[in-house]
XYZ file of C-alpha atoms in Angstrom:
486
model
C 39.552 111.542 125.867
C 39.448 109.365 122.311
C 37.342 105.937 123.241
C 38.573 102.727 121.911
C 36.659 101.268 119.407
C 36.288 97.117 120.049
C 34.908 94.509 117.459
C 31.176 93.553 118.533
C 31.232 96.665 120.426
C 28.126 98.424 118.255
C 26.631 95.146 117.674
C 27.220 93.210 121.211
C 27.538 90.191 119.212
C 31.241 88.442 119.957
C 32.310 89.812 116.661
C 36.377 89.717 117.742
C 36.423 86.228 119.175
C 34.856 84.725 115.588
C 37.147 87.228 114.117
C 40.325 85.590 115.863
C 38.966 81.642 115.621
C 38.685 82.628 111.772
C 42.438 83.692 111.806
C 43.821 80.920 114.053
C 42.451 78.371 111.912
C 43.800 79.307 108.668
C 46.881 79.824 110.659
C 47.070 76.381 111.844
C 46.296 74.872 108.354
C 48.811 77.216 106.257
C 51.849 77.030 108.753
C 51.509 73.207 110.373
C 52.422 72.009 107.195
C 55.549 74.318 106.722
C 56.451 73.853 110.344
C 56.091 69.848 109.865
C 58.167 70.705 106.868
C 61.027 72.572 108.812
C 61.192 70.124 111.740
C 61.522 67.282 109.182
C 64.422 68.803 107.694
C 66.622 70.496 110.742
C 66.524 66.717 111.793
C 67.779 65.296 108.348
C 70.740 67.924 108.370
C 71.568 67.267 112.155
C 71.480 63.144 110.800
C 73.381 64.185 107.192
C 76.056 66.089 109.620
C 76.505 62.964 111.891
C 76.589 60.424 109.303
C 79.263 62.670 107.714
C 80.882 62.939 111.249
C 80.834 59.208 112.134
C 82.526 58.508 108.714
C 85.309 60.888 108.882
C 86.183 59.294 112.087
C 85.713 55.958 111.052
C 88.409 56.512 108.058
C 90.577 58.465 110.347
C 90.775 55.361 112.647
C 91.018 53.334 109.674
C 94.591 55.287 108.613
C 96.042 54.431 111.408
C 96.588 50.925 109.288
C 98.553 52.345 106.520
C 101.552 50.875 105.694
C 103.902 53.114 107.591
C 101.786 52.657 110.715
C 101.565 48.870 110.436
C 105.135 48.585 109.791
C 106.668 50.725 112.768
C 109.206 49.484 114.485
C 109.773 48.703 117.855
C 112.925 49.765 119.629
C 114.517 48.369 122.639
C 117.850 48.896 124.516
C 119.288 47.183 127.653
C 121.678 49.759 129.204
C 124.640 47.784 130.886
C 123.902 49.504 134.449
C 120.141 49.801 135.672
C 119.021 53.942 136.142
C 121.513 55.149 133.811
C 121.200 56.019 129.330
C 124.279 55.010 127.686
C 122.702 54.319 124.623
C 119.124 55.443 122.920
C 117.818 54.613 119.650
C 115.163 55.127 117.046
C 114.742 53.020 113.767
C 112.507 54.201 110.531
C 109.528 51.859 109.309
C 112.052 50.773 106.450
C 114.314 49.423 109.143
C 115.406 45.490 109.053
C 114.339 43.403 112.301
C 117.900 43.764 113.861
C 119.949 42.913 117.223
C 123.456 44.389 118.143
C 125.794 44.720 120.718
C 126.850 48.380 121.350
C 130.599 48.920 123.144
C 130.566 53.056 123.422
C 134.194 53.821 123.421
C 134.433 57.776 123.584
C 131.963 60.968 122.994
C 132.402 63.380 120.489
C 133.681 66.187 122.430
C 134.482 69.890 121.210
C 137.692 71.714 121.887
C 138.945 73.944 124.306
C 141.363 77.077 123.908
C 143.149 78.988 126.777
C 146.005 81.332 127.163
C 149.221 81.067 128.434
C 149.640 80.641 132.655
C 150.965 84.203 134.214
C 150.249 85.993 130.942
C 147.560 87.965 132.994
C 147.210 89.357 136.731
C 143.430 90.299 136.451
C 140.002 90.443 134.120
C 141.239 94.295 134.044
C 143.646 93.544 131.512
C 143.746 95.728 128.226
C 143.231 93.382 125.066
C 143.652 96.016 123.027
C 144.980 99.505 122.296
C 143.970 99.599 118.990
C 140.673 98.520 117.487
C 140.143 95.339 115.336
C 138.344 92.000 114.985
C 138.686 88.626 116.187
C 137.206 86.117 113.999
C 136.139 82.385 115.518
C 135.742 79.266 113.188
C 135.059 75.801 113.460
C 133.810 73.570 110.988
C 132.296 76.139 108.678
C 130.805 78.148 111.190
C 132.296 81.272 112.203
C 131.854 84.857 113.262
C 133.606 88.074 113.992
C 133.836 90.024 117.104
C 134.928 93.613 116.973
C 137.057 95.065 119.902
C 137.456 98.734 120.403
C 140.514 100.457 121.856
C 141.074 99.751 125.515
C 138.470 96.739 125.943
C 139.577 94.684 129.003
C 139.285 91.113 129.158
C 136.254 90.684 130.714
C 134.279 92.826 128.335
C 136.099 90.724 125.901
C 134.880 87.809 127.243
C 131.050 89.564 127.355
C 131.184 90.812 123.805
C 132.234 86.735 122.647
C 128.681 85.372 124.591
C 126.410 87.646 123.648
C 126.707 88.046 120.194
C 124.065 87.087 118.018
C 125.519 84.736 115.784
C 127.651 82.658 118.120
C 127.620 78.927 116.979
C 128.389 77.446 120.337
C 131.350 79.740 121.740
C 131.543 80.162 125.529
C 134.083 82.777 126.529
C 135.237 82.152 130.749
C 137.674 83.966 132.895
C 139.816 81.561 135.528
C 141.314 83.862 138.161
C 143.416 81.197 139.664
C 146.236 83.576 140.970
C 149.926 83.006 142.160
C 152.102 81.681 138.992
C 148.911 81.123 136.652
C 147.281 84.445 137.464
C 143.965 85.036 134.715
C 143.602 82.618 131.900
C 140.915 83.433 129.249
C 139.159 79.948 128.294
C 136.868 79.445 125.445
C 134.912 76.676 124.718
C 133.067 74.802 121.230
C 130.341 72.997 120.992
C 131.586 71.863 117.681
C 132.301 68.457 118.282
C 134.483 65.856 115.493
C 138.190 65.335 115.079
C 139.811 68.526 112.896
C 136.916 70.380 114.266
C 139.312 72.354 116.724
C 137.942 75.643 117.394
C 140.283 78.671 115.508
C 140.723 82.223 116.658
C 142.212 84.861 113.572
C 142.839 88.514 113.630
C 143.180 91.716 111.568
C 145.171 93.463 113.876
C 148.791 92.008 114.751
C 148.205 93.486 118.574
C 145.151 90.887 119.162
C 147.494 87.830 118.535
C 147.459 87.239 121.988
C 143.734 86.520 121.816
C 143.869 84.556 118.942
C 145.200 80.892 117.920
C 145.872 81.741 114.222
C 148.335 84.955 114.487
C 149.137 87.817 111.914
C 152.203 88.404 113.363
C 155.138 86.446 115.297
C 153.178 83.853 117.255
C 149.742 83.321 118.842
C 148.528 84.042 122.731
C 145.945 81.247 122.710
C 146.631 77.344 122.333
C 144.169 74.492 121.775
C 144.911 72.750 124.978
C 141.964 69.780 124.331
C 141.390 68.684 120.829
C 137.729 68.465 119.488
C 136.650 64.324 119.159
C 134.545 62.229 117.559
C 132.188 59.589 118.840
C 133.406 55.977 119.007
C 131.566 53.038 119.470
C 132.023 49.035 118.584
C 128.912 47.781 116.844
C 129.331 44.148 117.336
C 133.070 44.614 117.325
C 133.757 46.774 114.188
C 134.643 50.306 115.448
C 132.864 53.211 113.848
C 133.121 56.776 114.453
C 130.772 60.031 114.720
C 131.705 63.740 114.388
C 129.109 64.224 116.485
C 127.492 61.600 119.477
C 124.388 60.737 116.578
C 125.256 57.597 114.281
C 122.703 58.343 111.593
C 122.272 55.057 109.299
C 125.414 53.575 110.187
C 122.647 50.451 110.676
C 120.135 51.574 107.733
C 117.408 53.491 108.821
C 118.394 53.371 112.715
C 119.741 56.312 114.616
C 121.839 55.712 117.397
C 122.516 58.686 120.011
C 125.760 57.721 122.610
C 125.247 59.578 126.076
C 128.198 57.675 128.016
C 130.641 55.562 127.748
C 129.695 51.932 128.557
C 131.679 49.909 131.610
C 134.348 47.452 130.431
C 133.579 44.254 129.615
C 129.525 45.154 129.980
C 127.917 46.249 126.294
C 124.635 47.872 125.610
C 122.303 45.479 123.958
C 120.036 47.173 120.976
C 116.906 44.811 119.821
C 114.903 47.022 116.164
C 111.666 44.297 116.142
C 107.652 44.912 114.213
C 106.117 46.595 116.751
C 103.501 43.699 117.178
C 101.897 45.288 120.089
C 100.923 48.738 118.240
C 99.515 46.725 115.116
C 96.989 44.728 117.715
C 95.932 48.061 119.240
C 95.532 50.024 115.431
C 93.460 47.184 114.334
C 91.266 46.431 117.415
C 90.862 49.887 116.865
C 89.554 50.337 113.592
C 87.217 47.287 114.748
C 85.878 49.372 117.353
C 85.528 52.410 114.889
C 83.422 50.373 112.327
C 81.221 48.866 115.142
C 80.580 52.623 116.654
C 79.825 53.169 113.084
C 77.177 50.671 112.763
C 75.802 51.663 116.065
C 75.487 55.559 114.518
C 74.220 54.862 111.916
C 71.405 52.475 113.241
C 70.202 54.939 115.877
C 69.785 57.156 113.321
C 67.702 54.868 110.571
C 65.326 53.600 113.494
C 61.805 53.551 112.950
C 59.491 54.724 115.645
C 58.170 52.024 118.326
C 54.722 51.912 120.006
C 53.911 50.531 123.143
C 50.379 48.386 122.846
C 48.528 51.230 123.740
C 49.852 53.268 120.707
C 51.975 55.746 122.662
C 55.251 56.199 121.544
C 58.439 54.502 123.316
C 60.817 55.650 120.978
C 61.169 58.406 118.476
C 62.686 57.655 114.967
C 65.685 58.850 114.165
C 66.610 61.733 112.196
C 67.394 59.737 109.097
C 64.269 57.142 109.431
C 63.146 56.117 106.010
C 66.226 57.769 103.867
C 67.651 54.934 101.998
C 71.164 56.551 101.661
C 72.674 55.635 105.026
C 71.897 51.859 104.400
C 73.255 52.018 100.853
C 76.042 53.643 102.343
C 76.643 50.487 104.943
C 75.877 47.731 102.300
C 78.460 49.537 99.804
C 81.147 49.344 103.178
C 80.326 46.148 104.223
C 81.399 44.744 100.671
C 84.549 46.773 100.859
C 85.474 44.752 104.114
C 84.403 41.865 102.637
C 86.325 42.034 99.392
C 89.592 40.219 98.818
C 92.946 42.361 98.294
C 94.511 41.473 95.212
C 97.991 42.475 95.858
C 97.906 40.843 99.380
C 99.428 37.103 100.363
C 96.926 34.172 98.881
C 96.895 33.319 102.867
C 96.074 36.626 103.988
C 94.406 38.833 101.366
C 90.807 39.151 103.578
C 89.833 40.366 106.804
C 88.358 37.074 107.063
C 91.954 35.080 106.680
C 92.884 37.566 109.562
C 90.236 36.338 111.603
C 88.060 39.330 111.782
C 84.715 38.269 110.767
C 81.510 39.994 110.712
C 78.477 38.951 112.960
C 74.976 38.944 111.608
C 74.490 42.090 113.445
C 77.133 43.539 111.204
C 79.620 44.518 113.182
C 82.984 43.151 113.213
C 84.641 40.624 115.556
C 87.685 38.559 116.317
C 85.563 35.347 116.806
C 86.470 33.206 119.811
C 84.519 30.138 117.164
C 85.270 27.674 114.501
C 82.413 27.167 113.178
C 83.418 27.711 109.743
C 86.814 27.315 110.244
C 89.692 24.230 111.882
C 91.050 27.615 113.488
C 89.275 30.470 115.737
C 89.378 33.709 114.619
C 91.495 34.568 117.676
C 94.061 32.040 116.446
C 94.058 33.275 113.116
C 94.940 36.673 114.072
C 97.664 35.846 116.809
C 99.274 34.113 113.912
C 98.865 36.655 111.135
C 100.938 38.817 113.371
C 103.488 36.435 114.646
C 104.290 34.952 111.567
C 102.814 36.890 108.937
C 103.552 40.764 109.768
C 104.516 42.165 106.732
C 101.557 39.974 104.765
C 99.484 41.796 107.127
C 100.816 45.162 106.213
C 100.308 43.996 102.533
C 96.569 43.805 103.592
C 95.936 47.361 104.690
C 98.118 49.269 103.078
C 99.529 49.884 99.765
C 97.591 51.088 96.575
C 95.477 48.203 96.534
C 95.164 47.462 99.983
C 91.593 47.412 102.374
C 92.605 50.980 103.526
C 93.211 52.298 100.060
C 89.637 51.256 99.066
C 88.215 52.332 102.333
C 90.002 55.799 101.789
C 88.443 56.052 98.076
C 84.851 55.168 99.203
C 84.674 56.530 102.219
C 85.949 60.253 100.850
C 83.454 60.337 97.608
C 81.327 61.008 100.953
C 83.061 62.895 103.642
C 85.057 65.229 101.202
C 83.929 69.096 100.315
C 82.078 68.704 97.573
C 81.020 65.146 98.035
C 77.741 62.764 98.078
C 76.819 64.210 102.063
C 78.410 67.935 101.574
C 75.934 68.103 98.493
C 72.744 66.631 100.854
C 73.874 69.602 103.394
C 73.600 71.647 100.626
C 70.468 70.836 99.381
C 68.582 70.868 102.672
C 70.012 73.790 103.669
C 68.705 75.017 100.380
C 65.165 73.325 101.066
C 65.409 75.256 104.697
C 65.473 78.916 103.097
C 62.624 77.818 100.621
C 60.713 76.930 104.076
C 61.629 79.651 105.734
C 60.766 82.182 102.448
C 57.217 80.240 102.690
C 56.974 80.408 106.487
C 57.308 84.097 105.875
C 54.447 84.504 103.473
C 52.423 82.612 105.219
C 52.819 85.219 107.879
C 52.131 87.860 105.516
C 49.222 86.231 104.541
C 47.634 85.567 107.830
C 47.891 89.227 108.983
C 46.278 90.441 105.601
C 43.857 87.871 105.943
C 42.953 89.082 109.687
C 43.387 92.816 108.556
C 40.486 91.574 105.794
C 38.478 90.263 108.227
C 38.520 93.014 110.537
C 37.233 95.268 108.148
C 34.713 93.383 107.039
C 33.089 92.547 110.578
C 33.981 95.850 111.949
C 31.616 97.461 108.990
C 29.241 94.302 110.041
C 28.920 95.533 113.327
C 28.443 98.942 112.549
C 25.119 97.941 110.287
C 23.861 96.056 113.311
C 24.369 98.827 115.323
C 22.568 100.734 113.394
C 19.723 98.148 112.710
C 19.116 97.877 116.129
C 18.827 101.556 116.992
C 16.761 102.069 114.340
C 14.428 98.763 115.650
C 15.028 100.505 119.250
C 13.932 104.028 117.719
C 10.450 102.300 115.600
C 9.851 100.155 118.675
C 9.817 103.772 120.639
C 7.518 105.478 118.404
C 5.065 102.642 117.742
C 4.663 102.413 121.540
C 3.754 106.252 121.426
C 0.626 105.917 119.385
C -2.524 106.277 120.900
C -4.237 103.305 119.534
C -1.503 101.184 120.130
C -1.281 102.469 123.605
C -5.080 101.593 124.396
C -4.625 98.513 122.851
C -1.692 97.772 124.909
C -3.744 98.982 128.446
C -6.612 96.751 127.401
């Protein structure tokens, strides 16, 4: 059996442990530097990637403020019996603040087609002995339905509800009996007067199924006409093909469901939806103030207690100056006037949102600088000034416009943070290339000193069994020996 050879283990000396405190200290000064190094910068691209993060969701909150957004419109109906819809309603942003009074005279209805009473006993009945097609139309819509020799009614009426290009066709079989007997019925959804639903043919022997005949005279009769929808909007009667009256009031969309009681109206009220605008804007106040809060956790310096221990850690962007120019470049964005706003309302101040010396935002409950609280100046921007307010945020020039521009040289691929990513990222490899080498290094530098103290120890080995062998033959001598005994 092959012994193992240890370090020190010719010499006795502790040749391995001096060997390995060699090796640990040049590992500790060549990789706490690159390992400082790497720490630093996984915690400025975890602060980079929430900076980034915090404003993307700041803009987001701040689109919400766009013009189209600030300018929706409220909508509100009082149906003419509680628990039941006669009436519904949606208006665009374009829509004019509006009131009406809604009288729903009729629905648009589709038509109906049956056959003649005691022209059938049963669904058994042939249609056809002869093949051909039926065709159905009704305004502009149509398709064909081919019926073989011998198909009975029923199959018929199968044939007519399954096919794949019905518009709104439903094909029913009434076995009343007695005088009527079986009556085919068939049904459009089509709805609008002149919209009656018509039945043609190829072969004269399907005229009985059909209301337009090639022959003498036709089997099926339109026995309810198709209607439009009728209402009175504040007394002048308008009408619908179908129960939607697109823009008859520009940019509102009324939908009928039932006819309203005599004598009792539906009342429609199209108003700025006040209430939304609040909520957007307290909102995007909120947003900027979680903002602020982000981005000061992440600047913080670290704070000793007064025994020098540390309370709190900095944060991952402590001492990068780019977050703070970042917050003084957005604070004089919210601070600027909007030049194509209302002299009375072209600031966030004239709003009444201010900013406290902690800079966040507020709607101040003070009038310190002003006859009016900040409160006040806000409940009136909205009450009286809506559209002015609109005019503030949106548009090309408005706050959100220039929030949008600055914001996204930041946020967007390719921009100010995406290139910082970049660039650590790129600083992280370099690390990791020279964490690597260092590695390398330390093992070739260990491998070095092995070899070095291993052939050490074997010349001390050897030095001392050569003393060991002198010492032994010195002692042998005869003079020495009596020397010794005396």
């Amino acid at each position: 059996m092959s012994s193992i050879n240890f370090l020190g283990a010719a010499s006795g000396l502790p040749l391995d442990e001096l060997v390995s405190t060699f090796v640990n200290a040049e590992r500790d000064t060549k990789l706490a530097r690159i390992n400082k190094t790497k720490t630093t910068l996984d915690a400025s691209l975890s602060g980079v990637g929430q900076l980034k993060s915090a404003l993307a969701s700041f803009l987001d909150a701040s689109k919400k403020l766009s013009t189209d957004n600030l300018k929706a419109r409220a909508v509100s109906i009082v149906q003419p019996e509680a628990g039941k819809e006669f009436i519904s309603a949606t208006a665009k942003n374009t829509a004019a603040a509006s009131s009406f009074d809604i009288k729903v005279n009729q629905l648009a209805s589709g038509s109906r087609v049956e056959s003649a009473d005691g022209a059938y006993s049963d669904s058994s009945a042939v249609v056809s002995t002869t093949a051909g097609n039926l065709t159905f139309q009704a305004d502009g819509n149509s398709f064909t339905v081919a019926v073989t020799a011998g198909m009975t009614m029923n199959e018929l009426r199968l044939k007519i509800n399954d096919v794949s290009d019905n518009f709104g066709v439903n094909a029913n079989i009434l076995n009343v009996g007695g005088a009527v007997g079986t009556k085919l019925v068939l049904t459009s959804t089509i709805t609008g007067t002149g919209n009656d639903l018509a039945i043609s043919n190829d072969n004269a022997e399907l005229d009985a199924f059909s209301t337009v005949p090639t022959g003498a005279s036709a089997g099926l009769a339109v026995t309810l006409a198709a209607k439009d929808a009728v209402i009175e909007l504040d007394g002048t009667t308008v009408s619908s093909k179908t129960n939607v009256f697109d823009d008859v009031v520009q940019d509102i969309s009324i939908t009928v469901l039932a006819k309203t009681p005599d004598g009792n109206n539906a009342k429609l009220d199209v108003a700025t939806d006040k209430t939304a605008a609040e909520k957007n804007i307290n909102d995007f106040i909120k947003s900027y103030n979680t903002l602020v809060s982000q981005v000061a956790t992440l600047t913080r310096k670290r704070i000793l207690d007064a025994d020098g221990k540390v309370t709190l850690e900095s944060g991952a962007l402590s001492g990068d100056s780019l977050p703070r120019n970042i917050m003084n470049q957005l604070r004089g964005v919210l601070g600027s006037t909007v030049s194509g706003a209302a002299d009375s309302l072209n600031s966030l101040y004239s709003m009444g949102i201010s900013m406290t010396k902690d800079g966040t935002l507020e709607i101040s409950a003070s009038s310190e600088f002003n006859n009016e609280t900040g409160q006040a100046r806000f409940d009136k921007a909205l009450n009286q000034n809506f559209d002015n307010v609109a005019k503030l945020f949106g548009g090309d020039d408005g706050l959100i416009s220039k929030l949008d521009a600055f914001v996204s040289e930041y946020t967007k691929t390719g921009g100010i943070l995406s290139n910082r990513q970049d660039t650590i990222q790129s600083q992280l490899r370099d690390n990791t290339k020279a964490s690597e080498a260092a590695s390398r290094y330390i093992a070739s530098y260990e491998d070095s000193l092995r070899k070095r103290y291993a052939a050490l120890d074997t010349l001390l080995g050897q030095m001392q069994r050569q003393q060991a062998s002198v010492t032994a033959a010195l002692s042998s001598l005869p003079k020495f020996t009596s020397s010794s005994s005396s």
